[in-house]
C-alpha cells in the first residue's frame, strides 16, 4: 500500500542525497541563481533548496504541503541561514506577489491533475517578479518509458510488468500539455531540454537489489507483491547483465522547461 507524504515514514525519504552534478551545472548556466531570491515549490526534504543555496541564491524559501516533509527539510537545511521553510500548496504558496526572481518546481507537477496545472503555473506567475524565471522539471511519459538498458534500469520494470506502463504514463503530463499550460498561464517558454540524472550509485548490484526490494512507500512498485518484487529484481539482473558484485548507477531522464514570467 502507498504511504502518504504526511506519514512520518517519509520524513527523511527525500533528504538523504545531493543534487546531481549535471543538474547543478545546467541550472548554474541557464538560471544563474547567484544573488537571486528563489522559491522551491514542493521542496520535500530540501535537497534542491540546499542546491539553490549552494549555487549562490541570496535567499530560498522552500514550500511544501507536508508537515512531516518540512520537519525533515528543517534538519537537512540547518546549516543554510538563507533557507527558510513554510507550509503551503503549489497553487496557494502563501508568498507575496512579485517576491522572488526564480521558482523551481521539480518533481511536482506529476502530483497535479491536468485541470489544476494552470492554477499551479498562475501561482508561480503571481509570486515571480516580471521577467523572473520558472523552472519546471518532471519526467514525461516519453522519459519514463524509454527501453530498459544499463543506463535506464527503470525501463526493465515496464518490460517485466507491462501494466505498470499504463500506470506510469497515466500520472505524467506530456511535454505539449506542459507547454500549453505554461503559455496559458502567462509564461513564455524560453527553452525545453532533457537531462539524465543519477538517482543513486550503488557499490554493487546486490546493494541495488536490496534497496529495490524495500522500495514500497510512494514508489509505483507498491503495486507489486513481495514475490513480484523478487521476480523483478531477478529480471533486471538477467536483462541488464549486471553481476552481483558489479557497481550500478541508477539514472533517470527528465524534461526541464525554462519559462519566463511576462
PDB file of C-alpha atoms in Angstrom:
ATOM      1  CA  UNK A   1       0.000   0.000   0.000  1.00  0.00           C
ATOM      2  CA  UNK A   2       1.262   3.510  -0.821  1.00  0.00           C
ATOM      3  CA  UNK A   3       2.388   5.666   2.069  1.00  0.00           C
ATOM      4  CA  UNK A   4       1.189   9.275   2.323  1.00  0.00           C
ATOM      5  CA  UNK A   5       3.614  12.180   2.089  1.00  0.00           C
ATOM      6  CA  UNK A   6       2.270  13.210   5.509  1.00  0.00           C
ATOM      7  CA  UNK A   7       3.371   9.913   7.099  1.00  0.00           C
ATOM      8  CA  UNK A   8       6.321  10.033   9.498  1.00  0.00           C
ATOM      9  CA  UNK A   9       7.780   7.153   7.458  1.00  0.00           C
ATOM     10  CA  UNK A  10       8.512   9.641   4.673  1.00  0.00           C
ATOM     11  CA  UNK A  11      10.115  12.277   6.890  1.00  0.00           C
ATOM     12  CA  UNK A  12      13.628  11.514   5.636  1.00  0.00           C
ATOM     13  CA  UNK A  13      12.724   9.904   2.301  1.00  0.00           C
ATOM     14  CA  UNK A  14      13.850  12.917   0.276  1.00  0.00           C
ATOM     15  CA  UNK A  15      16.750  14.189   2.385  1.00  0.00           C
ATOM     16  CA  UNK A  16      19.436  11.535   2.032  1.00  0.00           C
ATOM     17  CA  UNK A  17      21.196  12.643  -1.143  1.00  0.00           C
ATOM     18  CA  UNK A  18      22.724  15.583  -3.006  1.00  0.00           C
ATOM     19  CA  UNK A  19      21.542  17.142  -6.250  1.00  0.00           C
ATOM     20  CA  UNK A  20      23.132  15.579  -9.329  1.00  0.00           C
ATOM     21  CA  UNK A  21      26.251  17.415 -10.523  1.00  0.00           C
ATOM     22  CA  UNK A  22      24.859  17.632 -14.076  1.00  0.00           C
ATOM     23  CA  UNK A  23      21.734  19.315 -12.718  1.00  0.00           C
ATOM     24  CA  UNK A  24      23.844  21.783 -10.752  1.00  0.00           C
ATOM     25  CA  UNK A  25      25.819  22.761 -13.842  1.00  0.00           C
ATOM     26  CA  UNK A  26      22.716  23.111 -16.035  1.00  0.00           C
ATOM     27  CA  UNK A  27      20.906  25.326 -13.514  1.00  0.00           C
ATOM     28  CA  UNK A  28      24.015  27.416 -12.942  1.00  0.00           C
ATOM     29  CA  UNK A  29      24.286  28.124 -16.681  1.00  0.00           C
ATOM     30  CA  UNK A  30      20.606  28.536 -17.574  1.00  0.00           C
ATOM     31  CA  UNK A  31      19.100  30.111 -14.443  1.00  0.00           C
ATOM     32  CA  UNK A  32      22.114  31.886 -12.928  1.00  0.00           C
ATOM     33  CA  UNK A  33      20.872  31.723  -9.317  1.00  0.00           C
ATOM     34  CA  UNK A  34      23.825  33.687  -7.936  1.00  0.00           C
ATOM     35  CA  UNK A  35      22.465  36.526  -5.794  1.00  0.00           C
ATOM     36  CA  UNK A  36      18.822  35.843  -6.671  1.00  0.00           C
ATOM     37  CA  UNK A  37      15.791  35.272  -4.470  1.00  0.00           C
ATOM     38  CA  UNK A  38      14.256  31.834  -5.096  1.00  0.00           C
ATOM     39  CA  UNK A  39      11.317  29.631  -4.149  1.00  0.00           C
ATOM     40  CA  UNK A  40      11.470  25.838  -4.190  1.00  0.00           C
ATOM     41  CA  UNK A  41       7.826  24.752  -4.543  1.00  0.00           C
ATOM     42  CA  UNK A  42       7.215  21.180  -3.415  1.00  0.00           C
ATOM     43  CA  UNK A  43      10.591  21.218  -1.676  1.00  0.00           C
ATOM     44  CA  UNK A  44      10.168  17.845   0.022  1.00  0.00           C
ATOM     45  CA  UNK A  45      13.229  17.197   2.145  1.00  0.00           C
ATOM     46  CA  UNK A  46      15.028  20.323   0.962  1.00  0.00           C
ATOM     47  CA  UNK A  47      17.571  18.709  -1.360  1.00  0.00           C
ATOM     48  CA  UNK A  48      17.065  21.314  -4.066  1.00  0.00           C
ATOM     49  CA  UNK A  49      16.618  24.196  -1.640  1.00  0.00           C
ATOM     50  CA  UNK A  50      20.144  23.371  -0.498  1.00  0.00           C
ATOM     51  CA  UNK A  51      21.278  23.063  -4.118  1.00  0.00           C
ATOM     52  CA  UNK A  52      19.971  26.562  -4.929  1.00  0.00           C
ATOM     53  CA  UNK A  53      21.730  27.908  -1.850  1.00  0.00           C
ATOM     54  CA  UNK A  54      24.949  26.173  -2.922  1.00  0.00           C
ATOM     55  CA  UNK A  55      24.559  27.818  -6.340  1.00  0.00           C
ATOM     56  CA  UNK A  56      24.563  31.212  -4.665  1.00  0.00           C
ATOM     57  CA  UNK A  57      20.900  32.171  -4.283  1.00  0.00           C
ATOM     58  CA  UNK A  58      20.682  35.022  -1.784  1.00  0.00           C
ATOM     59  CA  UNK A  59      17.552  33.548  -0.212  1.00  0.00           C
ATOM     60  CA  UNK A  60      15.489  30.409  -0.748  1.00  0.00           C
ATOM     61  CA  UNK A  61      12.018  29.695   0.590  1.00  0.00           C
ATOM     62  CA  UNK A  62      11.034  26.040   0.491  1.00  0.00           C
ATOM     63  CA  UNK A  63       7.294  25.385   0.290  1.00  0.00           C
ATOM     64  CA  UNK A  64       5.673  22.008   0.899  1.00  0.00           C
ATOM     65  CA  UNK A  65       2.202  20.876   1.952  1.00  0.00           C
ATOM     66  CA  UNK A  66       3.538  18.096   4.205  1.00  0.00           C
ATOM     67  CA  UNK A  67       4.499  18.955   7.768  1.00  0.00           C
ATOM     68  CA  UNK A  68       6.459  15.696   8.031  1.00  0.00           C
ATOM     69  CA  UNK A  69       8.494  16.583   4.934  1.00  0.00           C
ATOM     70  CA  UNK A  70       9.191  20.064   6.273  1.00  0.00           C
ATOM     71  CA  UNK A  71      10.447  18.616   9.543  1.00  0.00           C
ATOM     72  CA  UNK A  72      12.950  16.513   7.616  1.00  0.00           C
ATOM     73  CA  UNK A  73      13.862  19.503   5.448  1.00  0.00           C
ATOM     74  CA  UNK A  74      14.492  21.657   8.517  1.00  0.00           C
ATOM     75  CA  UNK A  75      17.131  19.190   9.709  1.00  0.00           C
ATOM     76  CA  UNK A  76      18.628  18.892   6.211  1.00  0.00           C
ATOM     77  CA  UNK A  77      18.860  22.678   5.735  1.00  0.00           C
ATOM     78  CA  UNK A  78      20.019  23.609   9.222  1.00  0.00           C
ATOM     79  CA  UNK A  79      23.444  24.873   8.059  1.00  0.00           C
ATOM     80  CA  UNK A  80      21.988  27.260   5.477  1.00  0.00           C
ATOM     81  CA  UNK A  81      20.842  30.517   7.008  1.00  0.00           C
ATOM     82  CA  UNK A  82      19.476  31.776   3.668  1.00  0.00           C
ATOM     83  CA  UNK A  83      16.878  28.977   3.559  1.00  0.00           C
ATOM     84  CA  UNK A  84      13.516  29.252   5.276  1.00  0.00           C
ATOM     85  CA  UNK A  85      10.646  26.779   5.080  1.00  0.00           C
ATOM     86  CA  UNK A  86       6.897  27.272   5.061  1.00  0.00           C
ATOM     87  CA  UNK A  87       3.829  25.116   4.659  1.00  0.00           C
ATOM     88  CA  UNK A  88       1.715  25.738   1.581  1.00  0.00           C
ATOM     89  CA  UNK A  89       0.487  24.214  -1.648  1.00  0.00           C
ATOM     90  CA  UNK A  90       1.618  24.680  -5.217  1.00  0.00           C
ATOM     91  CA  UNK A  91      -1.470  26.727  -6.074  1.00  0.00           C
ATOM     92  CA  UNK A  92      -1.551  28.609  -2.749  1.00  0.00           C
ATOM     93  CA  UNK A  93       2.007  29.148  -1.595  1.00  0.00           C
ATOM     94  CA  UNK A  94       1.220  31.991   0.805  1.00  0.00           C
ATOM     95  CA  UNK A  95       4.094  34.035  -0.647  1.00  0.00           C
ATOM     96  CA  UNK A  96       3.634  37.732  -1.557  1.00  0.00           C
ATOM     97  CA  UNK A  97       3.170  38.960  -5.117  1.00  0.00           C
ATOM     98  CA  UNK A  98       6.376  39.649  -7.067  1.00  0.00           C
ATOM     99  CA  UNK A  99       8.503  38.307  -4.216  1.00  0.00           C
ATOM    100  CA  UNK A 100      11.090  36.093  -5.965  1.00  0.00           C
ATOM    101  CA  UNK A 101      13.146  36.082  -9.151  1.00  0.00           C
ATOM    102  CA  UNK A 102      13.409  32.299  -9.544  1.00  0.00           C
ATOM    103  CA  UNK A 103      10.894  29.499  -8.932  1.00  0.00           C
ATOM    104  CA  UNK A 104      11.790  25.819  -9.031  1.00  0.00           C
ATOM    105  CA  UNK A 105       9.098  23.147  -9.387  1.00  0.00           C
ATOM    106  CA  UNK A 106      10.971  19.871  -9.527  1.00  0.00           C
ATOM    107  CA  UNK A 107       9.149  16.510  -9.459  1.00  0.00           C
ATOM    108  CA  UNK A 108       5.996  18.398  -8.556  1.00  0.00           C
ATOM    109  CA  UNK A 109       3.585  18.506 -11.461  1.00  0.00           C
ATOM    110  CA  UNK A 110       3.021  14.754 -11.800  1.00  0.00           C
ATOM    111  CA  UNK A 111       1.134  15.109  -8.499  1.00  0.00           C
ATOM    112  CA  UNK A 112      -1.146  17.714 -10.116  1.00  0.00           C
ATOM    113  CA  UNK A 113      -4.109  16.957 -12.379  1.00  0.00           C
ATOM    114  CA  UNK A 114      -4.196  18.355 -15.909  1.00  0.00           C
ATOM    115  CA  UNK A 115      -7.116  20.576 -14.886  1.00  0.00           C
ATOM    116  CA  UNK A 116      -5.164  22.049 -11.949  1.00  0.00           C
ATOM    117  CA  UNK A 117      -1.893  22.557 -13.818  1.00  0.00           C
ATOM    118  CA  UNK A 118      -2.699  26.123 -14.998  1.00  0.00           C
ATOM    119  CA  UNK A 119      -3.562  27.093 -11.403  1.00  0.00           C
ATOM    120  CA  UNK A 120      -0.131  25.942 -10.257  1.00  0.00           C
ATOM    121  CA  UNK A 121       1.601  27.893 -13.010  1.00  0.00           C
ATOM    122  CA  UNK A 122      -0.527  31.008 -12.390  1.00  0.00           C
ATOM    123  CA  UNK A 123       0.585  30.917  -8.760  1.00  0.00           C
ATOM    124  CA  UNK A 124       4.203  30.815  -9.894  1.00  0.00           C
ATOM    125  CA  UNK A 125       3.482  33.750 -12.224  1.00  0.00           C
ATOM    126  CA  UNK A 126       1.985  35.677  -9.282  1.00  0.00           C
ATOM    127  CA  UNK A 127       4.961  35.276  -6.956  1.00  0.00           C
ATOM    128  CA  UNK A 128       7.580  35.916  -9.648  1.00  0.00           C
ATOM    129  CA  UNK A 129       8.846  39.379 -10.401  1.00  0.00           C
ATOM    130  CA  UNK A 130       8.275  40.451 -14.033  1.00  0.00           C
ATOM    131  CA  UNK A 131      10.877  38.729 -16.186  1.00  0.00           C
ATOM    132  CA  UNK A 132      11.530  36.134 -13.486  1.00  0.00           C
ATOM    133  CA  UNK A 133      12.204  32.511 -14.364  1.00  0.00           C
ATOM    134  CA  UNK A 134      10.166  29.391 -13.636  1.00  0.00           C
ATOM    135  CA  UNK A 135      11.948  26.032 -13.859  1.00  0.00           C
ATOM    136  CA  UNK A 136       9.588  23.076 -14.272  1.00  0.00           C
ATOM    137  CA  UNK A 137      11.251  19.679 -14.109  1.00  0.00           C
ATOM    138  CA  UNK A 138       9.464  16.363 -14.356  1.00  0.00           C
ATOM    139  CA  UNK A 139       9.513  13.099 -16.247  1.00  0.00           C
ATOM    140  CA  UNK A 140       7.183  12.938 -19.212  1.00  0.00           C
ATOM    141  CA  UNK A 141       5.734   9.619 -20.431  1.00  0.00           C
ATOM    142  CA  UNK A 142       8.438   9.662 -23.115  1.00  0.00           C
ATOM    143  CA  UNK A 143      11.134   9.969 -20.437  1.00  0.00           C
ATOM    144  CA  UNK A 144       9.732   7.206 -18.245  1.00  0.00           C
ATOM    145  CA  UNK A 145       9.008   4.643 -20.926  1.00  0.00           C
ATOM    146  CA  UNK A 146      12.394   4.579 -22.617  1.00  0.00           C
ATOM    147  CA  UNK A 147      13.608   0.995 -23.176  1.00  0.00           C
ATOM    148  CA  UNK A 148      15.466  -0.777 -20.406  1.00  0.00           C
ATOM    149  CA  UNK A 149      19.260  -0.589 -20.506  1.00  0.00           C
ATOM    150  CA  UNK A 150      22.177  -0.398 -18.141  1.00  0.00           C
ATOM    151  CA  UNK A 151      21.722   3.376 -18.298  1.00  0.00           C
ATOM    152  CA  UNK A 152      17.948   3.150 -17.700  1.00  0.00           C
ATOM    153  CA  UNK A 153      17.174   0.319 -15.304  1.00  0.00           C
ATOM    154  CA  UNK A 154      13.645   1.578 -14.729  1.00  0.00           C
ATOM    155  CA  UNK A 155      12.825   0.616 -18.306  1.00  0.00           C
ATOM    156  CA  UNK A 156      13.169  -3.039 -17.336  1.00  0.00           C
ATOM    157  CA  UNK A 157      10.376  -2.613 -14.769  1.00  0.00           C
ATOM    158  CA  UNK A 158       7.845  -1.913 -17.501  1.00  0.00           C
ATOM    159  CA  UNK A 159       9.136  -4.688 -19.714  1.00  0.00           C
ATOM    160  CA  UNK A 160       8.674  -7.161 -16.876  1.00  0.00           C
ATOM    161  CA  UNK A 161       5.267  -5.799 -15.784  1.00  0.00           C
ATOM    162  CA  UNK A 162       3.624  -4.002 -18.750  1.00  0.00           C
ATOM    163  CA  UNK A 163       0.608  -2.990 -16.656  1.00  0.00           C
ATOM    164  CA  UNK A 164       2.903  -0.576 -14.810  1.00  0.00           C
ATOM    165  CA  UNK A 165       3.468   1.283 -18.116  1.00  0.00           C
ATOM    166  CA  UNK A 166      -0.120   2.494 -18.181  1.00  0.00           C
ATOM    167  CA  UNK A 167       0.001   3.475 -14.521  1.00  0.00           C
ATOM    168  CA  UNK A 168       3.218   5.426 -15.000  1.00  0.00           C
ATOM    169  CA  UNK A 169       2.146   7.147 -18.221  1.00  0.00           C
ATOM    170  CA  UNK A 170      -1.243   7.974 -16.706  1.00  0.00           C
ATOM    171  CA  UNK A 171       0.278  10.030 -13.899  1.00  0.00           C
ATOM    172  CA  UNK A 172       2.565  12.061 -16.170  1.00  0.00           C
ATOM    173  CA  UNK A 173       1.937  15.109 -18.356  1.00  0.00           C
ATOM    174  CA  UNK A 174       3.341  15.100 -21.864  1.00  0.00           C
ATOM    175  CA  UNK A 175       5.577  17.949 -22.996  1.00  0.00           C
ATOM    176  CA  UNK A 176       2.961  19.548 -25.250  1.00  0.00           C
ATOM    177  CA  UNK A 177       0.428  19.760 -22.401  1.00  0.00           C
ATOM    178  CA  UNK A 178       3.018  21.340 -20.105  1.00  0.00           C
ATOM    179  CA  UNK A 179       3.968  23.951 -22.689  1.00  0.00           C
ATOM    180  CA  UNK A 180       0.296  24.731 -23.353  1.00  0.00           C
ATOM    181  CA  UNK A 181      -0.435  25.192 -19.631  1.00  0.00           C
ATOM    182  CA  UNK A 182       2.620  27.418 -19.189  1.00  0.00           C
ATOM    183  CA  UNK A 183       1.642  29.656 -22.082  1.00  0.00           C
ATOM    184  CA  UNK A 184      -1.996  29.798 -20.914  1.00  0.00           C
ATOM    185  CA  UNK A 185      -0.725  30.947 -17.503  1.00  0.00           C
ATOM    186  CA  UNK A 186       1.211  33.889 -18.929  1.00  0.00           C
ATOM    187  CA  UNK A 187       4.670  32.404 -19.417  1.00  0.00           C
ATOM    188  CA  UNK A 188       6.929  32.438 -22.419  1.00  0.00           C
ATOM    189  CA  UNK A 189       8.731  29.104 -22.734  1.00  0.00           C
ATOM    190  CA  UNK A 190      12.360  30.019 -23.177  1.00  0.00           C
ATOM    191  CA  UNK A 191      13.787  26.525 -23.542  1.00  0.00           C
ATOM    192  CA  UNK A 192      12.952  22.844 -23.148  1.00  0.00           C
ATOM    193  CA  UNK A 193      15.725  20.318 -22.591  1.00  0.00           C
ATOM    194  CA  UNK A 194      16.329  16.774 -21.381  1.00  0.00           C
ATOM    195  CA  UNK A 195      18.756  15.807 -18.635  1.00  0.00           C
ATOM    196  CA  UNK A 196      19.909  12.423 -17.398  1.00  0.00           C
ATOM    197  CA  UNK A 197      20.351  12.475 -13.624  1.00  0.00           C
ATOM    198  CA  UNK A 198      21.969   9.917 -11.365  1.00  0.00           C
ATOM    199  CA  UNK A 199      19.311   8.915  -8.865  1.00  0.00           C
ATOM    200  CA  UNK A 200      21.703   6.847  -6.798  1.00  0.00           C
ATOM    201  CA  UNK A 201      25.015   5.000  -7.119  1.00  0.00           C
ATOM    202  CA  UNK A 202      25.461   1.534  -5.629  1.00  0.00           C
ATOM    203  CA  UNK A 203      28.663  -0.321  -4.817  1.00  0.00           C
ATOM    204  CA  UNK A 204      27.168  -3.495  -6.291  1.00  0.00           C
ATOM    205  CA  UNK A 205      24.069  -4.860  -7.978  1.00  0.00           C
ATOM    206  CA  UNK A 206      23.389  -6.716  -4.736  1.00  0.00           C
ATOM    207  CA  UNK A 207      23.052  -3.342  -2.986  1.00  0.00           C
ATOM    208  CA  UNK A 208      20.713  -2.078  -5.708  1.00  0.00           C
ATOM    209  CA  UNK A 209      18.647  -5.249  -5.456  1.00  0.00           C
ATOM    210  CA  UNK A 210      18.322  -4.908  -1.679  1.00  0.00           C
ATOM    211  CA  UNK A 211      17.152  -1.305  -1.998  1.00  0.00           C
ATOM    212  CA  UNK A 212      14.764  -2.207  -4.828  1.00  0.00           C
ATOM    213  CA  UNK A 213      13.105  -4.874  -2.699  1.00  0.00           C
ATOM    214  CA  UNK A 214      12.426  -2.297   0.016  1.00  0.00           C
ATOM    215  CA  UNK A 215      11.104   0.354  -2.383  1.00  0.00           C
ATOM    216  CA  UNK A 216       7.466   0.409  -1.439  1.00  0.00           C
ATOM    217  CA  UNK A 217       6.361   3.717   0.057  1.00  0.00           C
ATOM    218  CA  UNK A 218       5.292   6.151  -2.655  1.00  0.00           C
ATOM    219  CA  UNK A 219       7.062   4.272  -5.449  1.00  0.00           C
ATOM    220  CA  UNK A 220       4.993   2.834  -8.298  1.00  0.00           C
ATOM    221  CA  UNK A 221       6.380  -0.513  -7.125  1.00  0.00           C
ATOM    222  CA  UNK A 222       3.895  -0.510  -4.249  1.00  0.00           C
ATOM    223  CA  UNK A 223       1.580  -2.068  -6.856  1.00  0.00           C
ATOM    224  CA  UNK A 224       3.659  -5.262  -6.715  1.00  0.00           C
ATOM    225  CA  UNK A 225       3.611  -8.048  -4.170  1.00  0.00           C
ATOM    226  CA  UNK A 226       6.816  -9.089  -2.401  1.00  0.00           C
ATOM    227  CA  UNK A 227       7.075 -12.123  -4.694  1.00  0.00           C
ATOM    228  CA  UNK A 228       6.654  -9.925  -7.783  1.00  0.00           C
ATOM    229  CA  UNK A 229       9.361  -7.579  -6.499  1.00  0.00           C
ATOM    230  CA  UNK A 230      11.695 -10.562  -6.139  1.00  0.00           C
ATOM    231  CA  UNK A 231      10.925 -11.596  -9.718  1.00  0.00           C
ATOM    232  CA  UNK A 232      11.513  -8.032 -10.905  1.00  0.00           C
ATOM    233  CA  UNK A 233      14.934  -7.840  -9.239  1.00  0.00           C
ATOM    234  CA  UNK A 234      15.884 -11.144 -10.898  1.00  0.00           C
ATOM    235  CA  UNK A 235      14.632  -9.933 -14.285  1.00  0.00           C
ATOM    236  CA  UNK A 236      16.582  -6.670 -14.114  1.00  0.00           C
ATOM    237  CA  UNK A 237      19.760  -8.597 -13.309  1.00  0.00           C
ATOM    238  CA  UNK A 238      19.193 -11.030 -16.182  1.00  0.00           C
ATOM    239  CA  UNK A 239      18.252  -8.373 -18.748  1.00  0.00           C
ATOM    240  CA  UNK A 240      20.986  -5.895 -17.826  1.00  0.00           C
ATOM    241  CA  UNK A 241      23.712  -8.488 -17.361  1.00  0.00           C
ATOM    242  CA  UNK A 242      24.909  -6.959 -14.102  1.00  0.00           C
ATOM    243  CA  UNK A 243      26.944  -9.286 -11.907  1.00  0.00           C
ATOM    244  CA  UNK A 244      26.059  -9.309  -8.206  1.00  0.00           C
ATOM    245  CA  UNK A 245      29.313  -7.520  -7.257  1.00  0.00           C
ATOM    246  CA  UNK A 246      29.314  -5.046 -10.161  1.00  0.00           C
ATOM    247  CA  UNK A 247      28.776  -1.320  -9.408  1.00  0.00           C
ATOM    248  CA  UNK A 248      25.445   0.128 -10.531  1.00  0.00           C
ATOM    249  CA  UNK A 249      24.450   3.704 -11.338  1.00  0.00           C
ATOM    250  CA  UNK A 250      20.679   4.239 -11.413  1.00  0.00           C
ATOM    251  CA  UNK A 251      19.745   7.065 -13.785  1.00  0.00           C
ATOM    252  CA  UNK A 252      16.524   8.736 -14.950  1.00  0.00           C
ATOM    253  CA  UNK A 253      15.841  11.107 -17.832  1.00  0.00           C
ATOM    254  CA  UNK A 254      13.966  14.319 -17.041  1.00  0.00           C
ATOM    255  CA  UNK A 255      12.488  17.086 -19.157  1.00  0.00           C
ATOM    256  CA  UNK A 256      13.140  20.622 -17.930  1.00  0.00           C
ATOM    257  CA  UNK A 257      11.255  23.742 -19.026  1.00  0.00           C
ATOM    258  CA  UNK A 258      12.663  27.217 -18.510  1.00  0.00           C
ATOM    259  CA  UNK A 259       9.782  29.711 -18.740  1.00  0.00           C
ATOM    260  CA  UNK A 260       9.882  33.478 -18.315  1.00  0.00           C
ATOM    261  CA  UNK A 261       7.217  35.446 -16.492  1.00  0.00           C
ATOM    262  CA  UNK A 262       5.672  38.251 -18.529  1.00  0.00           C
TER     263      UNK A 262
END
